[in-house]
PDB file of C-alpha atoms and ligand atoms in Angstrom:
ATOM      1  CA  UNK A   1     116.986 -84.956  37.924  1.00 45.00           C
ATOM      2  CA  UNK A   2     113.802 -84.132  38.842  1.00 47.00           C
ATOM      3  CA  UNK A   3     112.693 -81.265  37.292  1.00 48.00           C
ATOM      4  CA  UNK A   4     112.409 -79.423  40.675  1.00 49.00           C
ATOM      5  CA  UNK A   5     115.813 -80.181  41.087  1.00 45.00           C
ATOM      6  CA  UNK A   6     116.639 -78.917  37.322  1.00 49.00           C
ATOM      7  CA  UNK A   7     114.395 -75.668  37.783  1.00 55.00           C
ATOM      8  CA  UNK A   8     117.137 -74.854  41.387  1.00 54.00           C
ATOM      9  CA  UNK A   9     120.474 -74.798  39.271  1.00 68.00           C
ATOM     10  CA  UNK A  10     120.993 -78.739  37.280  1.00 63.00           C
ATOM     11  CA  UNK A  11     120.465 -80.852  40.155  1.00 64.00           C
ATOM     12  CA  UNK A  12     124.150 -82.263  42.811  1.00 76.00           C
ATOM     13  CA  UNK A  13     122.126 -79.340  44.567  1.00 88.00           C
ATOM     14  CA  UNK A  14     123.639 -76.830  43.002  1.00 95.00           C
ATOM     15  CA  UNK A  15     122.314 -73.303  43.095  1.00 96.00           C
ATOM     16  CA  UNK A  16     121.909 -70.449  40.260  1.00 97.00           C
ATOM     17  CA  UNK A  17     123.774 -67.920  40.618  1.00 98.00           C
ATOM     18  CA  UNK A  18     124.459 -64.677  39.629  1.00 98.00           C
ATOM     19  CA  UNK A  19     126.388 -61.691  40.977  1.00 98.00           C
ATOM     20  CA  UNK A  20     123.663 -58.434  40.430  1.00 98.00           C
ATOM     21  CA  UNK A  21     123.211 -55.229  41.538  1.00 98.00           C
ATOM     22  CA  UNK A  22     119.295 -54.965  43.464  1.00 98.00           C
ATOM     23  CA  UNK A  23     117.732 -52.392  43.837  1.00 98.00           C
ATOM     24  CA  UNK A  24     115.393 -50.732  46.398  1.00 98.00           C
ATOM     25  CA  UNK A  25     111.780 -50.962  45.984  1.00 98.00           C
ATOM     26  CA  UNK A  26     110.824 -47.363  45.526  1.00 98.00           C
ATOM     27  CA  UNK A  27     113.997 -47.751  42.589  1.00 98.00           C
ATOM     28  CA  UNK A  28     112.570 -50.973  41.434  1.00 98.00           C
ATOM     29  CA  UNK A  29     108.668 -49.010  41.751  1.00 98.00           C
ATOM     30  CA  UNK A  30     109.618 -46.303  39.600  1.00 98.00           C
ATOM     31  CA  UNK A  31     111.347 -48.606  36.683  1.00 98.00           C
ATOM     32  CA  UNK A  32     108.455 -50.764  36.532  1.00 98.00           C
ATOM     33  CA  UNK A  33     106.468 -47.511  35.925  1.00 97.00           C
ATOM     34  CA  UNK A  34     109.283 -46.280  33.227  1.00 97.00           C
ATOM     35  CA  UNK A  35     108.411 -49.829  32.274  1.00 97.00           C
ATOM     36  CA  UNK A  36     104.727 -49.746  31.519  1.00 95.00           C
ATOM     37  CA  UNK A  37     105.471 -46.796  29.696  1.00 95.00           C
ATOM     38  CA  UNK A  38     108.311 -48.401  26.900  1.00 95.00           C
ATOM     39  CA  UNK A  39     106.760 -51.687  26.513  1.00 94.00           C
ATOM     40  CA  UNK A  40     102.122 -50.458  26.223  1.00 90.00           C
ATOM     41  CA  UNK A  41     101.091 -53.708  24.935  1.00 89.00           C
ATOM     42  CA  UNK A  42     102.331 -57.473  24.237  1.00 88.00           C
ATOM     43  CA  UNK A  43     105.960 -58.638  26.131  1.00 92.00           C
ATOM     44  CA  UNK A  44     106.442 -59.424  29.597  1.00 94.00           C
ATOM     45  CA  UNK A  45     106.718 -57.188  32.125  1.00 95.00           C
ATOM     46  CA  UNK A  46     109.362 -57.687  35.126  1.00 96.00           C
ATOM     47  CA  UNK A  47     107.618 -57.290  38.588  1.00 96.00           C
ATOM     48  CA  UNK A  48     108.962 -54.361  40.189  1.00 97.00           C
ATOM     49  CA  UNK A  49     110.782 -57.218  42.482  1.00 97.00           C
ATOM     50  CA  UNK A  50     112.015 -58.560  40.327  1.00 97.00           C
ATOM     51  CA  UNK A  51     113.791 -55.382  38.836  1.00 98.00           C
ATOM     52  CA  UNK A  52     118.086 -56.045  38.857  1.00 98.00           C
ATOM     53  CA  UNK A  53     121.043 -55.482  36.784  1.00 98.00           C
ATOM     54  CA  UNK A  54     123.012 -58.459  36.179  1.00 98.00           C
ATOM     55  CA  UNK A  55     127.299 -57.936  37.280  1.00 98.00           C
ATOM     56  CA  UNK A  56     128.120 -61.916  36.828  1.00 98.00           C
ATOM     57  CA  UNK A  57     125.600 -64.816  36.098  1.00 98.00           C
ATOM     58  CA  UNK A  58     127.922 -67.951  37.772  1.00 98.00           C
ATOM     59  CA  UNK A  59     124.639 -70.711  36.276  1.00 97.00           C
ATOM     60  CA  UNK A  60     124.766 -74.438  38.401  1.00 97.00           C
ATOM     61  CA  UNK A  61     127.145 -73.343  41.461  1.00 98.00           C
ATOM     62  CA  UNK A  62     127.953 -76.191  44.255  1.00 97.00           C
ATOM     63  CA  UNK A  63     127.975 -75.359  48.252  1.00 97.00           C
ATOM     64  CA  UNK A  64     132.193 -75.492  47.764  1.00 97.00           C
ATOM     65  CA  UNK A  65     132.632 -72.966  45.191  1.00 98.00           C
ATOM     66  CA  UNK A  66     129.968 -70.790  46.055  1.00 98.00           C
ATOM     67  CA  UNK A  67     131.599 -70.243  49.804  1.00 98.00           C
ATOM     68  CA  UNK A  68     134.906 -69.486  47.996  1.00 98.00           C
ATOM     69  CA  UNK A  69     132.305 -67.216  45.526  1.00 98.00           C
ATOM     70  CA  UNK A  70     131.405 -65.199  49.066  1.00 98.00           C
ATOM     71  CA  UNK A  71     134.866 -65.050  50.483  1.00 98.00           C
ATOM     72  CA  UNK A  72     136.352 -63.268  47.046  1.00 98.00           C
ATOM     73  CA  UNK A  73     133.631 -61.187  47.077  1.00 98.00           C
ATOM     74  CA  UNK A  74     134.127 -60.276  50.999  1.00 98.00           C
ATOM     75  CA  UNK A  75     137.106 -59.294  49.079  1.00 97.00           C
ATOM     76  CA  UNK A  76     136.078 -56.975  46.536  1.00 97.00           C
ATOM     77  CA  UNK A  77     137.393 -53.150  46.646  1.00 95.00           C
ATOM     78  CA  UNK A  78     135.252 -50.830  44.321  1.00 96.00           C
ATOM     79  CA  UNK A  79     133.774 -47.417  45.728  1.00 97.00           C
ATOM     80  CA  UNK A  80     130.159 -46.212  45.940  1.00 98.00           C
ATOM     81  CA  UNK A  81     128.876 -44.849  42.681  1.00 98.00           C
ATOM     82  CA  UNK A  82     126.022 -43.255  40.657  1.00 98.00           C
ATOM     83  CA  UNK A  83     124.835 -45.116  37.910  1.00 98.00           C
ATOM     84  CA  UNK A  84     122.524 -43.426  35.248  1.00 98.00           C
ATOM     85  CA  UNK A  85     119.879 -44.827  33.581  1.00 98.00           C
ATOM     86  CA  UNK A  86     119.981 -42.524  30.254  1.00 98.00           C
ATOM     87  CA  UNK A  87     119.410 -45.047  27.545  1.00 98.00           C
ATOM     88  CA  UNK A  88     116.581 -47.343  26.446  1.00 97.00           C
ATOM     89  CA  UNK A  89     117.534 -50.152  24.006  1.00 97.00           C
ATOM     90  CA  UNK A  90     116.556 -53.664  22.341  1.00 96.00           C
ATOM     91  CA  UNK A  91     118.389 -56.908  22.482  1.00 95.00           C
ATOM     92  CA  UNK A  92     115.792 -58.369  19.501  1.00 91.00           C
ATOM     93  CA  UNK A  93     117.194 -61.610  19.531  1.00 93.00           C
ATOM     94  CA  UNK A  94     116.203 -62.365  22.970  1.00 93.00           C
ATOM     95  CA  UNK A  95     113.854 -60.256  22.693  1.00 95.00           C
ATOM     96  CA  UNK A  96     114.163 -58.103  25.879  1.00 97.00           C
ATOM     97  CA  UNK A  97     113.924 -54.223  26.422  1.00 97.00           C
ATOM     98  CA  UNK A  98     116.550 -52.757  28.846  1.00 98.00           C
ATOM     99  CA  UNK A  99     117.007 -49.219  29.586  1.00 98.00           C
ATOM    100  CA  UNK A 100     120.455 -48.491  30.854  1.00 98.00           C
ATOM    101  CA  UNK A 101     123.678 -46.378  31.462  1.00 98.00           C
ATOM    102  CA  UNK A 102     124.992 -44.386  28.448  1.00 97.00           C
ATOM    103  CA  UNK A 103     127.912 -44.711  29.703  1.00 96.00           C
ATOM    104  CA  UNK A 104     129.709 -47.012  31.762  1.00 97.00           C
ATOM    105  CA  UNK A 105     130.671 -45.733  35.205  1.00 97.00           C
ATOM    106  CA  UNK A 106     134.449 -46.964  35.872  1.00 97.00           C
ATOM    107  CA  UNK A 107     133.819 -48.298  39.186  1.00 97.00           C
ATOM    108  CA  UNK A 108     131.425 -50.495  37.786  1.00 98.00           C
ATOM    109  CA  UNK A 109     133.554 -51.458  35.814  1.00 97.00           C
ATOM    110  CA  UNK A 110     135.701 -52.647  37.911  1.00 97.00           C
ATOM    111  CA  UNK A 111     133.570 -54.062  40.186  1.00 98.00           C
ATOM    112  CA  UNK A 112     132.238 -56.645  37.073  1.00 98.00           C
ATOM    113  CA  UNK A 113     135.935 -57.140  36.525  1.00 97.00           C
ATOM    114  CA  UNK A 114     136.679 -57.846  40.083  1.00 97.00           C
ATOM    115  CA  UNK A 115     133.601 -60.291  40.101  1.00 98.00           C
ATOM    116  CA  UNK A 116     133.674 -61.909  36.778  1.00 98.00           C
ATOM    117  CA  UNK A 117     137.614 -62.573  38.369  1.00 97.00           C
ATOM    118  CA  UNK A 118     136.404 -64.317  41.651  1.00 98.00           C
ATOM    119  CA  UNK A 119     134.331 -66.641  39.591  1.00 98.00           C
ATOM    120  CA  UNK A 120     137.527 -67.585  37.646  1.00 98.00           C
ATOM    121  CA  UNK A 121     139.414 -68.563  40.734  1.00 98.00           C
ATOM    122  CA  UNK A 122     136.690 -69.796  42.157  1.00 98.00           C
ATOM    123  CA  UNK A 123     136.454 -72.706  39.322  1.00 97.00           C
ATOM    124  CA  UNK A 124     133.613 -70.848  36.939  1.00 98.00           C
ATOM    125  CA  UNK A 125     132.994 -70.197  33.718  1.00 95.00           C
ATOM    126  CA  UNK A 126     131.241 -67.140  32.894  1.00 95.00           C
ATOM    127  CA  UNK A 127     130.186 -65.679  29.907  1.00 92.00           C
ATOM    128  CA  UNK A 128     132.759 -64.607  28.063  1.00 91.00           C
ATOM    129  CA  UNK A 129     131.210 -61.046  26.386  1.00 93.00           C
ATOM    130  CA  UNK A 130     131.651 -57.936  27.094  1.00 94.00           C
ATOM    131  CA  UNK A 131     130.060 -57.162  29.463  1.00 96.00           C
ATOM    132  CA  UNK A 132     126.600 -54.861  28.354  1.00 96.00           C
ATOM    133  CA  UNK A 133     124.964 -53.272  31.791  1.00 98.00           C
ATOM    134  CA  UNK A 134     121.735 -53.161  31.326  1.00 98.00           C
ATOM    135  CA  UNK A 135     117.982 -53.553  33.629  1.00 98.00           C
ATOM    136  CA  UNK A 136     115.722 -55.972  31.416  1.00 98.00           C
ATOM    137  CA  UNK A 137     112.754 -53.551  31.429  1.00 98.00           C
ATOM    138  CA  UNK A 138     111.132 -57.057  29.609  1.00 97.00           C
ATOM    139  CA  UNK A 139     111.002 -59.764  27.797  1.00 96.00           C
ATOM    140  CA  UNK A 140     109.452 -60.737  24.188  1.00 95.00           C
ATOM    141  CA  UNK A 141     109.214 -57.771  23.625  1.00 95.00           C
ATOM    142  CA  UNK A 142     108.407 -56.546  20.182  1.00 93.00           C
ATOM    143  CA  UNK A 143     112.001 -54.228  20.241  1.00 91.00           C
ATOM    144  CA  UNK A 144     112.082 -50.230  21.191  1.00 91.00           C
ATOM    145  CA  UNK A 145     114.101 -48.062  19.338  1.00 89.00           C
ATOM    146  CA  UNK A 146     117.577 -47.108  21.019  1.00 93.00           C
ATOM    147  CA  UNK A 147     117.326 -44.083  21.956  1.00 96.00           C
ATOM    148  CA  UNK A 148     117.985 -41.476  25.248  1.00 97.00           C
ATOM    149  CA  UNK A 149     115.672 -41.649  27.645  1.00 96.00           C
ATOM    150  CA  UNK A 150     113.585 -38.211  28.414  1.00 91.00           C
ATOM    151  CA  UNK A 151     113.821 -38.813  32.276  1.00 93.00           C
ATOM    152  CA  UNK A 152     116.811 -40.678  33.347  1.00 96.00           C
ATOM    153  CA  UNK A 153     116.564 -42.630  36.363  1.00 98.00           C
ATOM    154  CA  UNK A 154     119.392 -41.793  39.082  1.00 98.00           C
ATOM    155  CA  UNK A 155     120.703 -45.333  41.105  1.00 98.00           C
ATOM    156  CA  UNK A 156     122.783 -44.171  43.859  1.00 98.00           C
ATOM    157  CA  UNK A 157     124.561 -47.806  43.609  1.00 98.00           C
ATOM    158  CA  UNK A 158     126.287 -48.942  47.470  1.00 98.00           C
ATOM    159  CA  UNK A 159     125.874 -52.077  47.806  1.00 98.00           C
ATOM    160  CA  UNK A 160     126.362 -55.687  44.878  1.00 98.00           C
ATOM    161  CA  UNK A 161     124.071 -59.141  45.658  1.00 98.00           C
ATOM    162  CA  UNK A 162     124.167 -62.225  45.064  1.00 98.00           C
ATOM    163  CA  UNK A 163     121.479 -64.138  44.164  1.00 98.00           C
ATOM    164  CA  UNK A 164     119.506 -67.211  43.086  1.00 98.00           C
ATOM    165  CA  UNK A 165     117.222 -67.463  40.512  1.00 97.00           C
ATOM    166  CA  UNK A 166     114.631 -70.154  40.602  1.00 94.00           C
ATOM    167  CA  UNK A 167     112.546 -71.019  37.227  1.00 87.00           C
ATOM    168  CA  UNK A 168     108.884 -71.236  37.237  1.00 85.00           C
ATOM    169  CA  UNK A 169     106.112 -71.378  34.364  1.00 83.00           C
ATOM    170  CA  UNK A 170     105.785 -67.749  35.380  1.00 78.00           C
ATOM    171  CA  UNK A 171     109.533 -66.658  35.183  1.00 78.00           C
ATOM    172  CA  UNK A 172     112.320 -66.222  37.341  1.00 83.00           C
ATOM    173  CA  UNK A 173     111.742 -65.766  40.488  1.00 94.00           C
ATOM    174  CA  UNK A 174     114.755 -63.968  42.803  1.00 97.00           C
ATOM    175  CA  UNK A 175     115.760 -64.156  45.910  1.00 97.00           C
ATOM    176  CA  UNK A 176     118.430 -62.238  48.008  1.00 98.00           C
ATOM    177  CA  UNK A 177     121.113 -64.576  49.363  1.00 98.00           C
ATOM    178  CA  UNK A 178     123.828 -61.993  50.426  1.00 98.00           C
ATOM    179  CA  UNK A 179     124.637 -57.956  49.843  1.00 98.00           C
ATOM    180  CA  UNK A 180     128.131 -57.025  50.231  1.00 98.00           C
ATOM    181  CA  UNK A 181     128.975 -52.510  50.619  1.00 98.00           C
ATOM    182  CA  UNK A 182     131.475 -51.177  48.222  1.00 98.00           C
ATOM    183  CA  UNK A 183     133.957 -49.931  49.519  1.00 97.00           C
ATOM    184  CA  UNK A 184     137.076 -48.348  48.116  1.00 91.00           C
TER     185      UNK A 184
HETATM  186  P1  LIG B 201     118.780 -61.079  31.108  1.00 84.97           P
HETATM  187  O1  LIG B 201     117.987 -59.810  32.161  1.00 84.97           O
HETATM  188  O2  LIG B 201     119.597 -59.821  30.693  1.00 84.97           O
HETATM  189  O3  LIG B 201     117.866 -62.397  30.347  1.00 84.97           O
HETATM  190  C1  LIG B 201     119.389 -64.097  36.497  1.00 84.97           C
HETATM  191  O4  LIG B 201     118.712 -64.654  34.921  1.00 84.97           O
HETATM  192  C2  LIG B 201     120.271 -62.673  35.090  1.00 84.97           C
HETATM  193  O5  LIG B 201     121.372 -63.511  34.422  1.00 84.97           O
HETATM  194  C3  LIG B 201     118.918 -62.418  33.871  1.00 84.97           C
HETATM  195  O6  LIG B 201     119.571 -60.884  34.166  1.00 84.97           O
HETATM  196  C4  LIG B 201     120.171 -62.021  32.591  1.00 84.97           C
HETATM  197  O7  LIG B 201     119.851 -61.269  31.921  1.00 84.97           O
HETATM  198  C5  LIG B 201     121.401 -62.151  33.591  1.00 84.97           C
HETATM  199  N1  LIG B 201     122.078 -63.615  32.205  1.00 84.97           N
HETATM  200  C6  LIG B 201     122.846 -63.258  31.383  1.00 84.97           C
HETATM  201  N2  LIG B 201     123.731 -64.631  31.113  1.00 84.97           N
HETATM  202  C7  LIG B 201     122.658 -65.298  31.050  1.00 84.97           C
HETATM  203  C8  LIG B 201     122.645 -66.591  30.767  1.00 84.97           C
HETATM  204  N3  LIG B 201     123.502 -67.434  29.594  1.00 84.97           N
HETATM  205  N4  LIG B 201     120.985 -67.544  31.641  1.00 84.97           N
HETATM  206  C9  LIG B 201     119.842 -66.688  32.101  1.00 84.97           C
HETATM  207  N5  LIG B 201     120.558 -65.663  32.568  1.00 84.97           N
HETATM  208  C10 LIG B 201     121.298 -64.617  32.418  1.00 84.97           C
END
């Protein structure tokens, strides 16, 4: 397997995919500014266009499974909701600094569960750890103290996306492949 194929998602024509909430550009900019306030020096802050919230990480996916995922994603029922990003936190071992909701809205939990089930029905193994919704703002960063944000960020969520990740020397590059509107 060539290293290029590996970077694309494991070779054999597979792509490295995940389901995510993808903010509008203005919100990505606001979150990037927040990242600059939270992580003043050191670390690698994400560029605005890379900022997102992962719902389900899928890993390398072949064309047949991608088609299956897209079909089942279109059947998911979860209403639009507002996400209040009101907490900062860190995963110290992964050296990730993030913001996230103090309380997970029910539609978000429902959406994540439905997409995880879709992945399983398409024959993909996903993370078995509990879902901790978070928006990574910096990697390789010193941890920030976990706590409430002085100015919470409101995110009206109306859709979800299937995203391709390409690993590159400067960090992952993401491409939104397809979006589905939320509906109850
Ligand atoms: P993170 O921001 O907390 O690192 C694309 O890689 C997205 O999928 C990232 O947002 C990343 O979350 C998430 N992700 C979840 N599990 C992953 C895994 N095992 N490998 C790579 N990324 C993962």
